[in-house]
Amino acid sequence: QVQLVESGGGLVQPGGSLRLSCAASGTIFSINAMGWYRQAPGRERELVATITSSGTTNYADSAKGRFTISRDNVKNTVYLQMNSLEPEDTAVYYCNADLITRRVGQVQYRLPEVWGQGTLVTVSS
């Protein structure tokens, strides 16, 4: 059983900052990548940022220059530092992970898409 637990969402004024955290727990051998997605009302879920275990990052155009994704491999935790928040950033933010739960010899058991419960970020004055 693998769980992703998110925290850090809330209400913030435009121009403000928030830091989201997502900790993976359970039977985990390794994590290939973790990321943040968001879904605004009436919108499809979209990628915000991802990061691999080696530190390679990928950002949506809307997040570049404002958001920073990072991770702590020891704690199996991913963070999303969000600065200069705009009302358009209002959404439910979901953490996800592509991970290996177990390795038996050279065989790996992979969970390619584990999702957190989501945390609401509201940017409003």
PDB file of C-alpha atoms in Angstrom:
ATOM      1  CA  GLN A   1       0.000   0.000   0.000  1.00  0.00           C
ATOM      2  CA  VAL A   2       1.367   3.360  -1.069  1.00  0.00           C
ATOM      3  CA  GLN A   3      -0.097   6.664  -0.062  1.00  0.00           C
ATOM      4  CA  LEU A   4       0.603  10.234  -1.011  1.00  0.00           C
ATOM      5  CA  VAL A   5      -0.225  12.808   1.627  1.00  0.00           C
ATOM      6  CA  GLU A   6      -0.397  16.425   0.595  1.00  0.00           C
ATOM      7  CA  SER A   7      -0.320  19.597   2.608  1.00  0.00           C
ATOM      8  CA  GLY A   8       0.192  23.308   2.172  1.00  0.00           C
ATOM      9  CA  GLY A   9      -2.864  24.383   0.266  1.00  0.00           C
ATOM     10  CA  GLY A  10      -4.995  27.272   1.331  1.00  0.00           C
ATOM     11  CA  LEU A  11      -6.088  30.780   0.580  1.00  0.00           C
ATOM     12  CA  VAL A  12      -3.565  33.351  -0.554  1.00  0.00           C
ATOM     13  CA  GLN A  13      -3.747  36.801  -2.071  1.00  0.00           C
ATOM     14  CA  PRO A  14      -2.538  37.505  -5.580  1.00  0.00           C
ATOM     15  CA  GLY A  15       1.200  37.899  -5.579  1.00  0.00           C
ATOM     16  CA  GLY A  16       1.556  35.721  -2.533  1.00  0.00           C
ATOM     17  CA  SER A  17       3.318  32.426  -2.071  1.00  0.00           C
ATOM     18  CA  LEU A  18       2.561  28.920  -0.940  1.00  0.00           C
ATOM     19  CA  ARG A  19       4.586  25.792  -0.608  1.00  0.00           C
ATOM     20  CA  LEU A  20       2.924  22.471  -1.201  1.00  0.00           C
ATOM     21  CA  SER A  21       4.312  19.255   0.191  1.00  0.00           C
ATOM     22  CA  CYS A  22       3.607  15.675  -0.728  1.00  0.00           C
ATOM     23  CA  ALA A  23       5.029  12.756   1.181  1.00  0.00           C
ATOM     24  CA  ALA A  24       4.931   9.243  -0.173  1.00  0.00           C
ATOM     25  CA  SER A  25       4.703   6.445   2.334  1.00  0.00           C
ATOM     26  CA  GLY A  26       4.244   2.711   2.367  1.00  0.00           C
ATOM     27  CA  THR A  27       6.142  -0.002   0.599  1.00  0.00           C
ATOM     28  CA  ILE A  28       8.465   1.904  -1.671  1.00  0.00           C
ATOM     29  CA  PHE A  29      11.659   0.678  -3.174  1.00  0.00           C
ATOM     30  CA  SER A  30      12.336   3.716  -5.273  1.00  0.00           C
ATOM     31  CA  ILE A  31      10.562   6.609  -6.923  1.00  0.00           C
ATOM     32  CA  ASN A  32      11.113   7.269 -10.580  1.00  0.00           C
ATOM     33  CA  ALA A  33       9.385  10.605 -10.608  1.00  0.00           C
ATOM     34  CA  MET A  34       6.951  12.761  -8.719  1.00  0.00           C
ATOM     35  CA  GLY A  35       4.918  15.657  -9.888  1.00  0.00           C
ATOM     36  CA  TRP A  36       2.179  18.149  -9.391  1.00  0.00           C
ATOM     37  CA  TYR A  37      -0.954  18.504 -11.447  1.00  0.00           C
ATOM     38  CA  ARG A  38      -3.889  20.805 -11.016  1.00  0.00           C
ATOM     39  CA  GLN A  39      -7.491  20.972 -11.997  1.00  0.00           C
ATOM     40  CA  ALA A  40      -9.490  24.160 -12.014  1.00  0.00           C
ATOM     41  CA  PRO A  41     -13.277  24.247 -12.171  1.00  0.00           C
ATOM     42  CA  GLY A  42     -14.432  23.421 -15.657  1.00  0.00           C
ATOM     43  CA  ARG A  43     -10.922  22.528 -16.744  1.00  0.00           C
ATOM     44  CA  GLU A  44      -9.102  19.328 -17.410  1.00  0.00           C
ATOM     45  CA  ARG A  45      -6.339  18.245 -15.119  1.00  0.00           C
ATOM     46  CA  GLU A  46      -3.057  19.637 -16.314  1.00  0.00           C
ATOM     47  CA  LEU A  47       0.577  19.158 -15.541  1.00  0.00           C
ATOM     48  CA  VAL A  48       2.267  21.775 -13.404  1.00  0.00           C
ATOM     49  CA  ALA A  49       5.709  20.322 -12.785  1.00  0.00           C
ATOM     50  CA  THR A  50       7.516  17.026 -12.475  1.00  0.00           C
ATOM     51  CA  ILE A  51      10.834  15.941 -11.106  1.00  0.00           C
ATOM     52  CA  THR A  52      12.735  12.702 -11.473  1.00  0.00           C
ATOM     53  CA  SER A  53      14.779  10.978  -8.824  1.00  0.00           C
ATOM     54  CA  SER A  54      17.896  12.390 -10.429  1.00  0.00           C
ATOM     55  CA  GLY A  55      16.572  15.921 -10.229  1.00  0.00           C
ATOM     56  CA  THR A  56      15.463  16.546 -13.786  1.00  0.00           C
ATOM     57  CA  THR A  57      12.554  18.961 -13.795  1.00  0.00           C
ATOM     58  CA  ASN A  58       9.805  19.795 -16.214  1.00  0.00           C
ATOM     59  CA  TYR A  59       7.407  22.719 -15.968  1.00  0.00           C
ATOM     60  CA  ALA A  60       4.285  23.855 -17.637  1.00  0.00           C
ATOM     61  CA  ASP A  61       4.723  27.159 -19.409  1.00  0.00           C
ATOM     62  CA  SER A  62       2.394  28.809 -16.938  1.00  0.00           C
ATOM     63  CA  ALA A  63       4.600  27.728 -14.053  1.00  0.00           C
ATOM     64  CA  LYS A  64       7.996  28.626 -15.434  1.00  0.00           C
ATOM     65  CA  GLY A  65       9.674  31.416 -13.551  1.00  0.00           C
ATOM     66  CA  ARG A  66       7.166  31.319 -10.715  1.00  0.00           C
ATOM     67  CA  PHE A  67       7.043  27.761  -9.438  1.00  0.00           C
ATOM     68  CA  THR A  68       9.854  25.536  -8.305  1.00  0.00           C
ATOM     69  CA  ILE A  69       9.578  21.818  -7.795  1.00  0.00           C
ATOM     70  CA  SER A  70      12.022  20.025  -5.563  1.00  0.00           C
ATOM     71  CA  ARG A  71      12.312  16.751  -3.771  1.00  0.00           C
ATOM     72  CA  ASP A  72      13.834  15.044  -0.792  1.00  0.00           C
ATOM     73  CA  ASN A  73      14.695  11.526  -1.826  1.00  0.00           C
ATOM     74  CA  VAL A  74      15.352  10.439   1.734  1.00  0.00           C
ATOM     75  CA  LYS A  75      11.898  11.506   2.867  1.00  0.00           C
ATOM     76  CA  ASN A  76      10.207  10.557  -0.398  1.00  0.00           C
ATOM     77  CA  THR A  77       8.729  14.004  -0.450  1.00  0.00           C
ATOM     78  CA  VAL A  78       8.151  16.439  -3.262  1.00  0.00           C
ATOM     79  CA  TYR A  79       7.571  20.152  -2.858  1.00  0.00           C
ATOM     80  CA  LEU A  80       6.114  22.845  -5.001  1.00  0.00           C
ATOM     81  CA  GLN A  81       7.122  26.373  -4.130  1.00  0.00           C
ATOM     82  CA  MET A  82       4.654  28.727  -5.722  1.00  0.00           C
ATOM     83  CA  ASN A  83       5.458  32.411  -5.940  1.00  0.00           C
ATOM     84  CA  SER A  84       3.709  35.326  -7.582  1.00  0.00           C
ATOM     85  CA  LEU A  85       0.450  33.475  -7.448  1.00  0.00           C
ATOM     86  CA  GLU A  86      -2.351  34.600  -9.686  1.00  0.00           C
ATOM     87  CA  PRO A  87      -6.084  33.990  -9.575  1.00  0.00           C
ATOM     88  CA  GLU A  88      -5.603  31.724 -12.570  1.00  0.00           C
ATOM     89  CA  ASP A  89      -3.583  29.412 -10.348  1.00  0.00           C
ATOM     90  CA  THR A  90      -6.673  28.609  -8.320  1.00  0.00           C
ATOM     91  CA  ALA A  91      -7.213  24.885  -8.558  1.00  0.00           C
ATOM     92  CA  VAL A  92      -7.066  21.614  -6.747  1.00  0.00           C
ATOM     93  CA  TYR A  93      -3.462  20.530  -6.836  1.00  0.00           C
ATOM     94  CA  TYR A  94      -2.732  16.830  -7.002  1.00  0.00           C
ATOM     95  CA  CYS A  95       0.489  15.076  -6.231  1.00  0.00           C
ATOM     96  CA  ASN A  96       1.429  11.996  -8.181  1.00  0.00           C
ATOM     97  CA  ALA A  97       4.225   9.489  -8.268  1.00  0.00           C
ATOM     98  CA  ASP A  98       5.699   6.890 -10.553  1.00  0.00           C
ATOM     99  CA  LEU A  99       7.346   4.438  -8.237  1.00  0.00           C
ATOM    100  CA  ILE A 100       8.702   0.975  -7.685  1.00  0.00           C
ATOM    101  CA  THR A 101       7.231  -0.817  -4.709  1.00  0.00           C
ATOM    102  CA  ARG A 102       9.414  -3.880  -4.718  1.00  0.00           C
ATOM    103  CA  ARG A 103      12.325  -5.427  -6.460  1.00  0.00           C
ATOM    104  CA  VAL A 104      12.813  -9.172  -6.646  1.00  0.00           C
ATOM    105  CA  GLY A 105      16.097  -9.835  -8.274  1.00  0.00           C
ATOM    106  CA  GLN A 106      15.949  -7.817 -11.454  1.00  0.00           C
ATOM    107  CA  VAL A 107      12.162  -7.730 -11.520  1.00  0.00           C
ATOM    108  CA  GLN A 108      10.583  -4.479 -10.451  1.00  0.00           C
ATOM    109  CA  TYR A 109       6.985  -3.942  -9.450  1.00  0.00           C
ATOM    110  CA  ARG A 110       5.898  -0.567 -10.631  1.00  0.00           C
ATOM    111  CA  LEU A 111       3.018   1.711  -9.786  1.00  0.00           C
ATOM    112  CA  PRO A 112       3.200   4.203 -12.618  1.00  0.00           C
ATOM    113  CA  GLU A 113       0.412   6.493 -11.489  1.00  0.00           C
ATOM    114  CA  VAL A 114      -0.268   6.993  -7.811  1.00  0.00           C
ATOM    115  CA  TRP A 115      -2.303  10.033  -6.872  1.00  0.00           C
ATOM    116  CA  GLY A 116      -2.776  12.041  -3.754  1.00  0.00           C
ATOM    117  CA  GLN A 117      -6.112  13.286  -2.539  1.00  0.00           C
ATOM    118  CA  GLY A 118      -5.587  16.824  -3.758  1.00  0.00           C
ATOM    119  CA  THR A 119      -5.212  20.089  -1.920  1.00  0.00           C
ATOM    120  CA  LEU A 120      -7.097  23.245  -2.765  1.00  0.00           C
ATOM    121  CA  VAL A 121      -5.221  26.406  -3.609  1.00  0.00           C
ATOM    122  CA  THR A 122      -7.310  29.534  -3.829  1.00  0.00           C
ATOM    123  CA  VAL A 123      -5.773  32.781  -5.000  1.00  0.00           C
ATOM    124  CA  SER A 124      -8.119  35.638  -4.340  1.00  0.00           C
ATOM    125  CA  SER A 125      -8.243  39.083  -2.825  1.00  0.00           C
TER     126      SER A 125
END
